[in-house]
Each structure stands twice: as structure tokens, then as C-alpha cells.
Coordinates of C-alpha atoms in Angstrom, one line a residue:
X1 CA 55.8 117.4 49.0
X2 CA 55.7 120.5 51.3
X3 CA 58.5 119.1 53.5
X4 CA 60.6 117.9 50.4
X5 CA 60.4 121.3 48.9
X6 CA 61.4 123.0 52.2
X7 CA 64.4 120.8 52.3
X8 CA 65.2 121.9 48.8
X9 CA 64.9 125.5 49.6
X10 CA 67.1 125.3 52.5
X11 CA 69.7 123.3 50.4
X12 CA 69.6 126.1 47.7
X13 CA 69.9 128.9 50.5
X14 CA 72.7 127.3 52.1
X15 CA 74.6 126.9 48.7
X16 CA 73.9 130.5 47.8
X17 CA 75.4 131.6 51.1
X18 CA 78.4 129.6 50.7
X19 CA 78.9 130.7 47.2
X20 CA 78.8 134.5 48.3
X21 CA 81.3 133.9 51.2
X22 CA 83.7 132.3 48.8
X23 CA 83.4 135.2 46.5
X24 CA 83.9 137.5 49.5
X25 CA 87.2 135.8 50.2
X26 CA 88.4 135.9 46.7
X27 CA 87.7 139.6 46.1
X28 CA 88.7 141.0 49.6
X29 CA 92.4 140.3 49.2
X30 CA 93.3 143.7 50.6
X31 CA 91.0 143.2 53.5
X32 CA 92.3 140.5 55.8
X33 CA 89.7 141.0 58.5
X34 CA 86.9 140.7 56.0
X35 CA 88.5 137.4 54.7
X36 CA 88.9 136.1 58.1
X37 CA 85.4 136.6 59.0
X38 CA 84.1 135.0 55.8
X39 CA 86.1 132.1 56.6
X40 CA 84.9 131.7 60.0
X41 CA 81.3 132.1 58.8
X42 CA 81.9 129.0 56.6
X43 CA 83.4 127.3 59.5
X44 CA 80.2 127.8 61.3
X45 CA 77.9 126.7 58.5
X46 CA 79.8 123.5 57.8
X47 CA 80.9 122.5 61.5
X48 CA 79.3 119.0 62.0
X49 CA 77.0 119.3 59.0
X50 CA 78.3 116.7 56.4
X51 CA 75.7 117.9 53.7
X52 CA 76.9 121.5 54.0
X53 CA 80.4 120.3 53.4
X54 CA 79.4 118.4 50.2
X55 CA 77.9 121.7 48.9
X56 CA 81.1 123.5 49.5
X57 CA 83.0 120.9 47.7
X58 CA 80.5 121.1 44.8
X59 CA 81.5 124.9 44.7
X60 CA 85.2 124.0 44.7
X61 CA 85.5 125.6 48.1
X62 CA 87.9 122.8 49.6
X63 CA 90.5 123.2 46.9
X64 CA 90.2 126.9 47.2
X65 CA 90.8 127.1 50.8
X66 CA 93.8 124.9 50.6
X67 CA 95.3 126.9 47.9
X68 CA 94.5 130.0 49.9
X69 CA 96.6 128.6 52.9
X70 CA 99.6 128.1 50.7
X71 CA 99.4 131.5 48.9
X72 CA 102.3 134.0 49.6
X73 CA 100.1 137.1 48.8
X74 CA 97.6 136.2 51.9
X75 CA 98.1 137.6 55.4
X76 CA 99.2 135.0 58.0
X77 CA 96.1 135.3 60.0
X78 CA 94.2 134.4 56.9
X79 CA 96.3 131.5 56.3
X80 CA 95.8 130.2 59.8
X81 CA 92.2 130.6 59.7
X82 CA 92.0 128.7 56.3
X83 CA 94.0 125.8 57.8
X84 CA 91.5 125.8 60.7
X85 CA 88.5 125.7 58.3
X86 CA 90.0 122.9 56.3
X87 CA 90.3 120.9 59.6
X88 CA 86.7 121.5 60.3
X89 CA 85.6 120.4 56.9
X90 CA 87.6 117.2 57.1
X91 CA 86.4 116.4 60.5
X92 CA 82.8 116.8 59.4
X93 CA 82.9 114.9 56.1
X94 CA 84.9 111.6 55.4
X95 CA 85.0 112.3 51.6
X96 CA 86.7 115.5 52.4
X97 CA 89.2 113.9 54.6
X98 CA 90.0 111.4 51.9
X99 CA 90.4 114.2 49.3
X100 CA 93.0 115.9 51.6
X101 CA 94.9 112.8 52.2
X102 CA 97.6 113.5 49.7
X103 CA 101.3 113.4 50.1
X104 CA 101.9 117.1 48.8
X105 CA 99.4 118.2 51.6
X106 CA 101.2 116.4 54.4
X107 CA 104.5 117.8 53.1
X108 CA 103.0 121.3 53.4
X109 CA 101.9 120.7 56.9
X110 CA 105.3 119.3 57.9
X111 CA 106.7 122.6 56.5
X112 CA 104.4 124.6 58.5
X113 CA 105.6 122.8 61.7
X114 CA 109.3 123.2 60.9
X115 CA 109.4 126.9 60.0
X116 CA 109.8 129.6 62.5
X117 CA 106.1 130.4 62.4
X118 CA 103.8 131.6 65.3
X119 CA 102.6 129.1 67.8
X120 CA 99.1 129.5 66.7
X121 CA 99.8 128.7 63.0
X122 CA 101.6 125.5 64.3
X123 CA 98.7 124.7 66.5
X124 CA 96.1 124.8 63.7
X125 CA 98.4 122.9 61.5
X126 CA 98.7 120.2 64.1
X127 CA 95.0 120.2 64.4
X128 CA 94.6 119.5 60.7
X129 CA 97.2 116.9 60.8
X130 CA 95.2 115.2 63.7
X131 CA 91.9 115.2 61.8
X132 CA 93.6 113.6 58.7
X133 CA 95.3 110.9 60.8
X134 CA 92.4 110.2 63.2
X135 CA 90.6 106.8 62.3
X136 CA 92.6 106.9 59.1
X137 CA 95.1 104.3 58.0
X138 CA 96.0 106.0 54.9
X139 CA 96.6 109.4 57.0
X140 CA 98.8 107.4 59.4
X141 CA 101.0 106.0 56.7
X142 CA 101.5 109.4 54.9
X143 CA 102.3 111.0 58.4
X144 CA 105.1 108.6 58.6
X145 CA 106.5 108.6 55.0
X146 CA 106.5 112.4 55.0
X147 CA 108.3 113.0 58.3
X148 CA 105.2 114.5 60.1
X149 CA 105.5 111.9 62.9
X150 CA 109.2 112.6 63.6
X151 CA 108.3 116.4 63.8
X152 CA 105.3 115.8 66.2
X153 CA 107.8 113.8 68.4
X154 CA 110.2 116.7 68.4
X155 CA 107.3 119.2 69.3
X156 CA 106.1 116.9 71.9
X157 CA 109.4 116.9 73.6
X158 CA 110.4 120.6 73.1
X159 CA 107.1 122.2 74.0
X160 CA 106.1 120.6 77.3
X161 CA 105.0 123.1 79.6
X162 CA 107.2 123.1 82.7
X163 CA 105.0 126.0 84.1
X164 CA 103.6 126.1 87.6
X165 CA 100.2 125.0 88.3
X166 CA 98.8 128.6 88.1
X167 CA 100.4 129.2 84.6
X168 CA 98.8 125.7 83.6
X169 CA 95.3 127.0 84.5
X170 CA 95.6 130.0 82.4
X171 CA 96.1 127.5 79.4
X172 CA 98.9 129.4 77.6
X173 CA 99.4 129.0 73.9
X174 CA 102.5 126.7 74.6
X175 CA 100.4 124.5 76.6
X176 CA 97.6 124.2 74.0
X177 CA 100.3 123.5 71.2
X178 CA 101.5 120.6 73.4
X179 CA 98.3 119.1 74.0
X180 CA 97.4 119.3 70.4
X181 CA 100.6 117.7 69.6
X182 CA 99.8 114.9 72.1
X183 CA 96.5 114.1 70.5
X184 CA 98.0 114.1 67.1
X185 CA 100.4 111.5 68.3
X186 CA 97.7 109.4 69.7
X187 CA 95.8 109.5 66.6
X188 CA 98.9 108.6 64.5
X189 CA 99.5 105.2 66.4
X190 CA 96.1 104.1 67.3
X191 CA 92.7 103.8 66.1
X192 CA 93.4 101.9 64.0
X193 CA 96.6 100.6 65.6
X194 CA 99.7 101.2 63.8
X195 CA 102.7 99.2 65.3
X196 CA 105.2 100.9 63.1
X197 CA 104.1 104.2 64.4
X198 CA 104.1 102.9 68.2
X199 CA 107.6 101.8 67.7
X200 CA 108.7 105.3 66.6
X201 CA 107.1 106.8 69.5
X202 CA 109.2 104.6 72.0
X203 CA 112.0 107.2 71.6
X204 CA 109.8 109.6 73.8
X205 CA 109.7 107.2 76.6
X206 CA 112.6 108.4 78.7
X207 CA 111.4 112.0 78.7
X208 CA 107.9 110.8 79.6
X209 CA 109.3 109.1 82.7
X210 CA 111.2 112.1 83.6
X211 CA 107.9 114.3 83.4
X212 CA 106.1 111.9 85.6
X213 CA 108.9 112.2 88.2
X214 CA 109.2 115.9 88.0
X215 CA 105.5 116.8 88.3
X216 CA 105.5 117.6 92.2
X217 CA 101.8 118.6 92.1
X218 CA 100.1 116.4 89.9
X219 CA 97.3 117.9 87.9
X220 CA 94.9 116.5 85.1
X221 CA 96.1 119.3 82.6
X222 CA 99.6 117.4 82.5
X223 CA 98.7 113.9 83.4
X224 CA 95.9 113.4 81.0
X225 CA 97.8 114.0 78.0
X226 CA 100.9 112.2 79.1
X227 CA 98.7 109.2 80.1
X228 CA 96.9 109.2 76.8
X229 CA 100.0 109.2 74.9
X230 CA 101.4 106.2 77.0
X231 CA 98.2 104.2 76.7
X232 CA 97.8 104.7 72.9
X233 CA 101.4 103.9 72.5
X234 CA 101.6 100.6 74.3
X235 CA 98.1 99.3 73.6
X236 CA 98.3 95.7 72.2
X237 CA 102.0 95.9 71.5
X238 CA 104.1 93.6 73.8
X239 CA 107.5 95.0 72.4
X240 CA 106.5 98.5 73.2
X241 CA 105.1 97.5 76.5
X242 CA 108.6 95.9 77.4
X243 CA 110.3 99.1 76.2
X244 CA 108.2 101.2 78.4
X245 CA 108.9 98.9 81.4
X246 CA 112.7 98.7 80.4
X247 CA 113.3 102.4 80.7
X248 CA 111.7 102.5 84.1
X249 CA 108.5 104.0 83.0
X250 CA 105.9 101.3 84.4
X251 CA 107.6 101.6 87.8
X252 CA 107.4 105.2 87.8
X253 CA 103.6 105.3 86.8
X254 CA 102.9 102.7 89.4
X255 CA 104.5 104.9 92.1
X256 CA 102.7 107.9 90.7
X257 CA 99.3 106.0 91.4
X258 CA 100.5 105.1 95.0
X259 CA 101.2 108.9 95.6
X260 CA 97.7 110.1 94.6
X261 CA 95.4 107.3 95.6
X262 CA 95.8 107.6 99.3
X263 CA 93.8 110.8 99.1
X264 CA 91.2 109.4 96.6
X265 CA 88.6 109.0 99.2
X266 CA 88.6 112.8 100.2
X267 CA 89.9 114.5 97.1
X268 CA 88.2 114.8 93.8
X269 CA 91.4 115.6 91.9
X270 CA 93.1 112.6 93.5
X271 CA 90.2 110.4 92.4
X272 CA 90.4 111.7 88.9
X273 CA 94.1 111.4 88.6
X274 CA 93.8 107.8 90.1
X275 CA 91.5 106.6 87.6
X276 CA 93.7 108.1 84.6
X277 CA 96.7 106.3 85.9
X278 CA 94.8 103.0 86.4
X279 CA 93.7 103.1 82.8
X280 CA 97.1 103.6 81.6
X281 CA 98.5 100.9 83.8
X282 CA 96.0 98.5 82.4
X283 CA 97.1 99.4 79.0
X284 CA 100.7 98.7 79.8
X285 CA 100.1 95.2 81.2
X286 CA 97.2 93.9 79.1
X287 CA 98.2 90.5 77.7
X288 CA 101.6 90.7 79.4
X289 CA 101.5 88.6 82.5
X290 CA 105.1 89.0 83.2
X291 CA 104.9 92.9 83.6
X292 CA 101.7 92.4 85.6
X293 CA 103.2 90.0 88.0
X294 CA 106.2 92.5 88.7
X295 CA 103.8 95.1 90.0
X296 CA 102.9 92.9 93.0
X297 CA 106.0 94.2 94.8
X298 CA 104.4 97.5 95.1
X299 CA 101.0 95.9 96.6
X300 CA 99.3 97.4 93.6
X301 CA 96.0 95.4 94.2
X302 CA 95.8 96.8 97.8
X303 CA 95.8 100.3 96.4
X304 CA 93.3 99.4 93.6
X305 CA 90.9 97.9 96.1
X306 CA 91.1 101.0 98.1
X307 CA 90.1 103.1 95.2
X308 CA 87.4 100.7 94.2
X309 CA 85.7 100.7 97.7
X310 CA 85.9 104.6 97.7
X311 CA 82.4 105.8 98.4
X312 CA 83.0 108.7 96.1
X313 CA 84.3 106.8 93.1
X314 CA 82.2 107.4 89.9
X315 CA 80.3 104.2 89.0
X316 CA 81.4 104.7 85.4
X317 CA 85.1 104.5 86.7
X318 CA 84.4 101.2 88.6
X319 CA 84.7 99.1 85.8
X320 CA 88.1 100.5 84.8
X321 CA 89.5 99.7 88.3
X322 CA 87.9 96.2 88.3
X323 CA 89.6 95.5 84.8
X324 CA 92.8 96.6 86.2
X325 CA 92.5 94.2 89.3
X326 CA 91.5 91.3 87.0
X327 CA 94.9 91.9 84.9
X328 CA 96.9 91.8 88.0
X329 CA 95.0 88.6 89.6
X330 CA 95.1 86.6 86.2
X331 CA 98.9 87.2 86.0
X332 CA 100.2 86.4 89.5
X333 CA 99.1 84.5 92.6
X334 CA 100.7 87.2 94.7
X335 CA 98.2 89.5 93.4
X336 CA 95.5 87.1 94.1
X337 CA 96.6 86.6 97.8
X338 CA 96.7 90.5 98.1
X339 CA 93.1 90.6 97.1
X340 CA 92.2 87.8 99.4
X341 CA 94.0 89.5 102.4
X342 CA 92.3 92.7 101.9
X343 CA 88.8 91.2 101.9
X344 CA 88.2 91.9 98.1
X345 CA 86.4 88.6 97.4
X346 CA 83.2 89.4 99.4
X347 CA 83.2 93.0 97.6
X348 CA 83.6 90.9 94.3
X349 CA 80.7 88.7 95.2
X350 CA 78.5 91.7 96.1
X351 CA 79.3 93.2 92.6
X352 CA 78.3 89.9 91.0
X353 CA 75.0 89.6 92.7
X354 CA 73.9 93.3 93.1
X355 CA 75.5 95.7 90.5
X356 CA 73.1 96.7 87.8
X357 CA 75.9 96.9 85.2
X358 CA 76.4 93.7 83.1
X359 CA 80.0 94.8 82.4
X360 CA 80.7 95.2 86.2
X361 CA 79.2 91.6 86.8
X362 CA 81.3 90.1 84.2
X363 CA 84.4 91.6 85.3
X364 CA 83.7 90.6 88.9
X365 CA 83.1 87.0 87.7
X366 CA 86.3 87.1 85.9
X367 CA 88.3 88.2 88.9
X368 CA 86.7 85.5 91.1
X369 CA 87.6 82.9 88.5
X370 CA 91.2 84.0 88.4
X371 CA 91.3 83.9 92.2
X372 CA 90.3 80.2 92.2
X373 CA 93.8 78.9 93.0
X374 CA 94.5 81.4 95.8
X375 CA 91.4 80.6 97.3
X376 CA 92.0 76.8 97.3
X377 CA 95.7 77.3 98.6
X378 CA 94.4 79.6 101.4
X379 CA 92.2 77.1 102.6
X380 CA 92.1 75.3 106.1
X381 CA 95.7 74.0 105.6
X382 CA 96.9 77.4 104.9
X383 CA 95.4 78.6 108.0
X384 CA 96.8 76.0 110.1
X385 CA 100.3 76.8 108.8
X386 CA 99.7 80.5 109.8
X387 CA 98.5 79.5 113.1
X388 CA 101.6 77.4 113.8
X389 CA 103.7 80.2 112.9
X390 CA 102.0 82.5 115.3
X391 CA 103.5 82.9 118.6
X392 CA 100.4 83.5 120.6
X393 CA 99.7 81.2 123.5
X394 CA 97.7 78.0 122.9
X395 CA 93.9 78.1 123.0
X396 CA 92.0 76.9 126.0
X397 CA 90.8 73.5 124.9
X398 CA 87.7 73.4 127.1
X399 CA 86.4 76.7 125.8
X400 CA 87.0 75.4 122.3
X401 CA 85.0 72.2 123.1
X402 CA 82.0 74.3 124.5
X403 CA 82.1 76.4 121.3
X404 CA 81.9 73.1 119.2
X405 CA 79.0 71.7 121.3
X406 CA 77.2 74.9 120.7
X407 CA 77.7 74.8 116.9
X408 CA 76.3 71.2 117.1
X409 CA 73.2 72.4 119.0
X410 CA 72.6 75.0 116.5
X411 CA 73.0 72.6 113.6
X412 CA 70.3 70.3 115.2
X413 CA 68.0 73.2 115.8
X414 CA 68.5 74.2 112.2
X415 CA 67.7 70.6 110.9
X416 CA 64.5 70.5 113.1
X417 CA 63.2 73.6 111.7
X418 CA 64.0 72.8 108.2
X419 CA 62.2 69.3 108.6
X420 CA 59.3 70.9 110.1
X421 CA 59.0 73.4 107.2
X422 CA 59.4 70.6 104.7
X423 CA 56.7 68.6 106.3
X424 CA 54.4 71.5 106.2
X425 CA 54.9 72.2 102.5
X426 CA 54.6 68.3 101.8
X427 CA 51.3 68.4 103.2
X428 CA 50.4 71.4 101.0
X429 CA 51.6 69.8 97.8
X430 CA 50.9 66.2 98.6
X431 CA 54.4 65.0 97.9
X432 CA 54.7 61.1 97.9
X433 CA 58.4 61.1 98.6
X434 CA 58.1 62.2 102.2
X435 CA 60.3 59.3 103.5
X436 CA 63.3 60.8 101.6
X437 CA 63.2 63.9 103.9
X438 CA 64.5 62.2 106.9
X439 CA 67.7 63.6 108.1
X440 CA 70.9 61.6 107.4
X441 CA 72.1 59.9 110.5
X442 CA 75.8 60.1 110.7
X443 CA 77.6 57.0 112.3
X444 CA 78.5 57.4 115.8
X445 CA 82.2 58.2 116.6
X446 CA 83.5 56.7 119.8
X447 CA 86.8 58.4 120.0
X448 CA 87.7 62.1 119.4
X449 CA 89.6 62.7 116.2
X450 CA 93.3 63.7 116.3
X451 CA 94.3 67.2 115.6
X452 CA 95.9 66.3 112.3
X453 CA 92.8 64.7 111.1
X454 CA 90.7 67.7 112.3
X455 CA 93.1 69.8 110.5
X456 CA 92.6 68.1 107.1
X457 CA 89.0 68.2 107.4
X458 CA 87.3 70.8 105.0
X459 CA 83.7 72.1 105.4
X460 CA 82.1 72.0 102.1
X461 CA 78.5 73.3 101.2
X462 CA 76.6 70.9 98.8
X463 CA 75.4 72.6 95.7
X464 CA 71.9 73.9 95.7
X465 CA 70.4 72.8 92.3
X466 CA 67.0 74.0 91.1
X467 CA 64.9 71.0 90.7
X468 CA 61.3 69.9 91.1
X469 CA 60.2 67.8 94.0
X470 CA 62.0 67.9 97.4
X471 CA 65.5 66.7 96.3
X472 CA 67.1 70.2 97.0
X473 CA 65.8 70.1 100.5
X474 CA 66.9 66.8 101.2
X475 CA 70.4 67.7 99.8
X476 CA 70.6 70.8 102.4
X477 CA 69.6 68.6 105.3
X478 CA 72.1 66.0 104.5
X479 CA 74.8 68.8 104.1
X480 CA 74.0 70.1 107.5
X481 CA 74.1 66.6 108.9
X482 CA 77.6 66.1 107.6
X483 CA 78.8 69.4 109.1
X484 CA 77.4 68.2 112.4
X485 CA 79.1 64.7 112.0
X486 CA 82.4 66.2 111.3
X487 CA 82.2 68.6 114.3
X488 CA 81.0 66.0 116.7
X489 CA 84.4 64.3 116.3
X490 CA 86.0 67.3 118.3
X491 CA 83.9 66.4 121.4
X492 CA 84.6 63.3 123.7
X493 CA 81.9 60.5 123.8
X494 CA 79.4 61.4 126.6
X495 CA 79.8 65.1 126.5
X496 CA 77.4 65.8 123.7
X497 CA 74.6 66.0 126.2
X498 CA 76.3 68.7 128.2
X499 CA 75.5 71.4 125.6
X500 CA 75.1 74.9 126.9
X501 CA 72.4 77.2 125.7
X502 CA 72.7 80.9 124.9
X503 CA 74.3 82.6 121.9
X504 CA 78.0 82.3 120.8
X505 CA 80.1 85.1 119.4
X506 CA 82.3 84.0 116.6
X507 CA 85.1 86.6 116.2
X508 CA 86.0 86.5 112.5
X509 CA 89.8 87.4 112.1
X510 CA 90.9 88.9 108.8
X511 CA 92.7 85.6 107.9
X512 CA 89.6 83.7 108.4
X513 CA 88.0 82.0 105.2
X514 CA 85.0 80.1 104.4
X515 CA 83.9 77.5 102.2
X516 CA 81.3 78.7 99.7
X517 CA 79.8 76.6 96.8
X518 CA 79.7 78.2 93.4
X519 CA 75.9 77.1 93.3
X520 CA 75.2 79.3 96.3
X521 CA 76.6 82.3 94.5
X522 CA 74.4 81.3 91.4
X523 CA 71.3 81.5 93.5
X524 CA 71.8 85.3 93.9
X525 CA 73.9 86.2 90.9
X526 CA 71.6 85.4 88.1
X527 CA 72.8 83.7 85.0
X528 CA 76.4 85.0 85.0
X529 CA 79.2 82.2 84.9
X530 CA 80.6 81.3 88.2
X531 CA 83.4 79.2 89.6
X532 CA 83.0 75.4 89.7
X533 CA 84.7 74.5 92.9
X534 CA 84.5 75.5 96.3
X535 CA 85.9 79.1 97.0
X536 CA 87.5 80.5 100.3
X537 CA 87.4 84.2 101.0
X538 CA 88.0 86.7 103.8
X539 CA 85.2 88.2 106.0
X540 CA 86.4 91.2 108.0
X541 CA 83.4 91.4 110.2
X542 CA 82.0 89.6 113.2
X543 CA 79.1 87.2 113.0
X544 CA 76.7 86.8 115.8
X545 CA 74.7 83.6 115.9
X546 CA 71.2 84.1 116.9
X547 CA 68.4 81.7 117.2
X548 CA 67.6 80.5 113.9
X549 CA 64.1 81.3 112.6
X550 CA 61.9 79.3 110.3
X551 CA 63.8 78.1 107.0
X552 CA 61.6 77.6 103.7
X553 CA 62.9 75.8 100.8
X554 CA 60.9 76.6 97.5
X555 CA 60.4 73.7 95.2
X556 CA 61.6 74.3 91.4
X557 CA 62.8 78.0 92.6
X558 CA 65.8 79.4 94.1
X559 CA 66.6 78.7 97.5
X560 CA 65.7 81.6 99.6
X561 CA 68.4 84.1 100.9
X562 CA 67.7 83.0 104.5
X563 CA 68.6 79.4 104.0
X564 CA 71.9 80.4 102.3
X565 CA 72.8 82.9 105.0
X566 CA 72.3 80.7 108.0
X567 CA 73.8 77.6 106.5
X568 CA 76.8 79.9 105.5
X569 CA 77.2 81.3 109.0
X570 CA 77.1 77.9 110.7
X571 CA 79.7 76.5 108.3
X572 CA 81.9 79.5 108.6
X573 CA 82.0 79.4 112.4
X574 CA 82.8 75.8 112.3
X575 CA 85.8 76.3 109.9
X576 CA 87.1 79.2 112.3
X577 CA 87.0 76.7 115.4
X578 CA 88.4 74.0 113.4
X579 CA 91.4 76.3 112.2
X580 CA 92.0 77.5 115.7
X581 CA 92.2 74.0 117.0

């Protein structure tokens, strides 16, 4: 009861204060400063307080303030303050907003914007208009039918601040009006989406393109409102997207990104601008594969990947860059090839398996799925075609044979170690099917395979499924035996015993690819969806093959990272040698 009584007392006190303030405004007509101060106090009491706005409505305060803004007997400063207070009330209370969404009020706002009034009065009028159209379908419709939207378009074009960067930082009134107009336009065409309003705003695209070209020193003060206007206008509207591209806006935006992204790793301003432009580009090409495919000529994915791998990129912005890459790779195989060439797939796998954000993991999965065709088409055959076009002298066949023999020796050692570990665990768990764990013996090959046959051979990792018993271990051993079987074809009979010891350094070129099973990804990536077929990705680093240590396989659990990594390295080096042969 005490708490309820306290709330009632506070409510009554607030209502009394609002009533006194309204009386002050009514009876201080000859003192504009007092009226202005009373209105600002009402603004402070009702700002972000829906319940207090309801109290003011009960007192008739909303209607009184609107009439005050129209009165010819009131000082201009008081009118401006009344309009500003109305905007505050409508922003805090949806019922107040709906009560102000009337045709006569929008016509009055249009009059304020058209007449030769001070910039500050225009700015507060635009603010009120923004509040009435934001998240309000009725307000958007009234803005179009009363001509407010066209007036906003004219102001957007005529008030753009062509000042220098120093003047922009002082935030002049002209700049404030322009940013307010930009926000009102965004609210008029989106959230909720208004396709008719979006089509009306297409008329501003040519001047927007000119602005993007004229800004010699990019700044967030100018780029943010421009990019927000573009993104809201083109969002989910293919006609408007095509119109923006037709006037050269999409190309100009892409070139603007290329200008600023190069310094993203060292400049905070460049990083911020890059992220803003990336989000805008995504809106311009979403669900429009033709436009997205056209951006491949600028090497867009290379620059997006450079921004993504920047050590200073905000983790919250990482998702936006990934989504932009996904839009590109989904639309064009050329984009996919660019991502593969710059070594992007291993990074995507890292995001998939290690990033803590579920949205980032989903975006990485989507990108990997879109790159499926590129990874398959850039397999061993693609590598052989590139090798055929290369003008480098032919490889030393004897050196290649020695490397192949070393790979076979490593595979045998890995098999023996794996079988030993399996035997130890069988003794512990009393597994009755120990006979199934014997390694699969490939049939002997009496003649070396021809180059064409070797070129067509593809190294494949068998899926590692979670199962009970020892089936997963047997599958891993058989898979390694198959790799050994195929590699042995490269060595003439009788030379397999001449295997040399020591370590082998397998130099992994940027064009090298490796077969990797989707189930191997799933062993590290949790429950996210993965690709179904084998995938090929670039690996820009060098892999040093050392003596493999003991490998364990846990029954009914995920395979250990050690098994996947060693098997992965052996298969990868084999493919490198095969592609070079």
C-alpha cells in the first residue's frame, strides 16, 4: 500500500507541475523567454516518459502546444520550442504520435519548410516530421500525399554542406538541417518499407553519385547520412537497386570503398568508413545477383577479405563484412574464385569452428556452401591446367619420386601407430571385433601409372562419423591405406624399399588446394550445417612434416584434433606432389 500510495503521490505531483507550466505559457504571452523556459521544462518532464505524456494529454497540453506553434501572436522562438516539444511528446508516446498524424498538421509542416523561415525552425519542423513518419505507415502516406516528401527531397539536394572538413567539424546549422532531412527521408521510405516512397527518392541518385565523387577527403559526417539514405532507399527493392546502378551510383560506391579500405588496417577513420560503405553495398546487391556479379570486375572480394582480416576490425562489424562476401559469392563464381585465391576459405573454417558468435558461424557456413562449385572446379584438374600454362622448367622426376616414397613411409608409420593405439584400447574395453581393425591391403601395382591417370586421381578423406565400437577407427585406417595405394603407383616396382628417412618440407604454394571432408569440419564446428561434398581450399603457409606421434580414436566421441590434423597434412602434401607431377 505504501508503494502504491507513493506512486499516486508522484503522479499527482507531476500532473500539478505540468498544469502550472501550461498556465505559465498561457499567461506569459508578453514574455517569450518565460514561455520558452516553461516549454523546455515540459520537454524535460515528458522526455522518454510515456506516462507523463499521458498526463499532459489529459490536461489538453498536446493540442495547446500545436495551436501555439501556429499562432501569429507568438514569438518565433516560442513557435520553434513548441514544435520541438511536440516532437519530444510524439517520440515518447505512440498515442500522442497517432493523434498528431493528421493531414492538416502535415500541411502546416510543409508550410514551415517552404516559407522563408530561419534554419532552426526548419530543422525542428523536419524533426517533428521525422518522428511522425518513423515506424508509422500512416505518417509515411501523409508525407507523400501532402507534398512533404518532395519538399524533403528539395532540401536534401539544396542544403548539402559543401564546406571543408574543418567547417563540418564545427557542425554548422546548415549541416544539421541536412542531416535531419536525411534522417526524415530514411524514415519516410523504410521501417516499414514504402516502395512508392523509395521510387520517389530515385530522383536524388544522380546528385548523390556526384557527392560521392566530389568528397576528396572522406569523413563520417558526410558519408554516414549519404550511405544511410542510399541503403534505406534501395533496400529490398530491385527496381530502385537497378536505378541506382544505372546512374553509376553502384560503381561509384564500390570505387569509394576501394579508396578507403587500403588504409583500414592503420586508420580508424578508414575502418569506420569502410564498414559504412560495405553495409550500403550489401543493401544495393541483396537478392540481386546480376548487380552483385558485376562487382567482380573491381576485385571486391579481395578488398572485403582484406578488411575482414584486419586485426583492428571491431568484432561487431565482422558480421557485416561476412554478409557482403556471402552476397558476392552466392551471385558469381568469379567472386568465389577470388575468395579461394586470396586464401579466404581457411579463414571461413576458422570462423565456423572457433568464433563465439552464432551469427558469424552461420555466415561462414553460408559462404562455404556458396563456394562449393568453385572449390570443386578448382580441384586437381584445375591445378594441372595452371601447371600446363606455367612456363617454369619441368620438375626433377627423381626428386619427385623420393618425395613420394617419403610420403608412403609416413603413411605406413601413421598406420602402425594407429593400429597400436587401437589394440591398446581394445584390450581395455574388451572389443570382440578386433579382426576388423586390420589395415586394408591394397592390391600390388606392377607398373607405374601414366601421368594422365595420376592427374585424374583425387585424394579424398573418408567421412569420420560418430559411432559406437571401432567402425570409425577402421574407416580412418582404410582411408590412409587408400592414400598409400594411390601414391605407390607413382613409384616403379622395386624402388619402394629405397625409402629415405628424415623430414620432408612440403612447400605449399598459394594455388595449392587440399581435399577436406565436410565431416571433418563437423568434428570441430559443432552442430552448424556443413557442406556435403569434398571441398578444396587454399593454404598459404608451409607445412613441415615431423615424425607423427601417437594417435587416439575415442569411441562414440568426436575424433581428436590430432588425427584430423595429421591425416589432413599427409593428404594435402600428396595432392601437392600429384599436381606438380
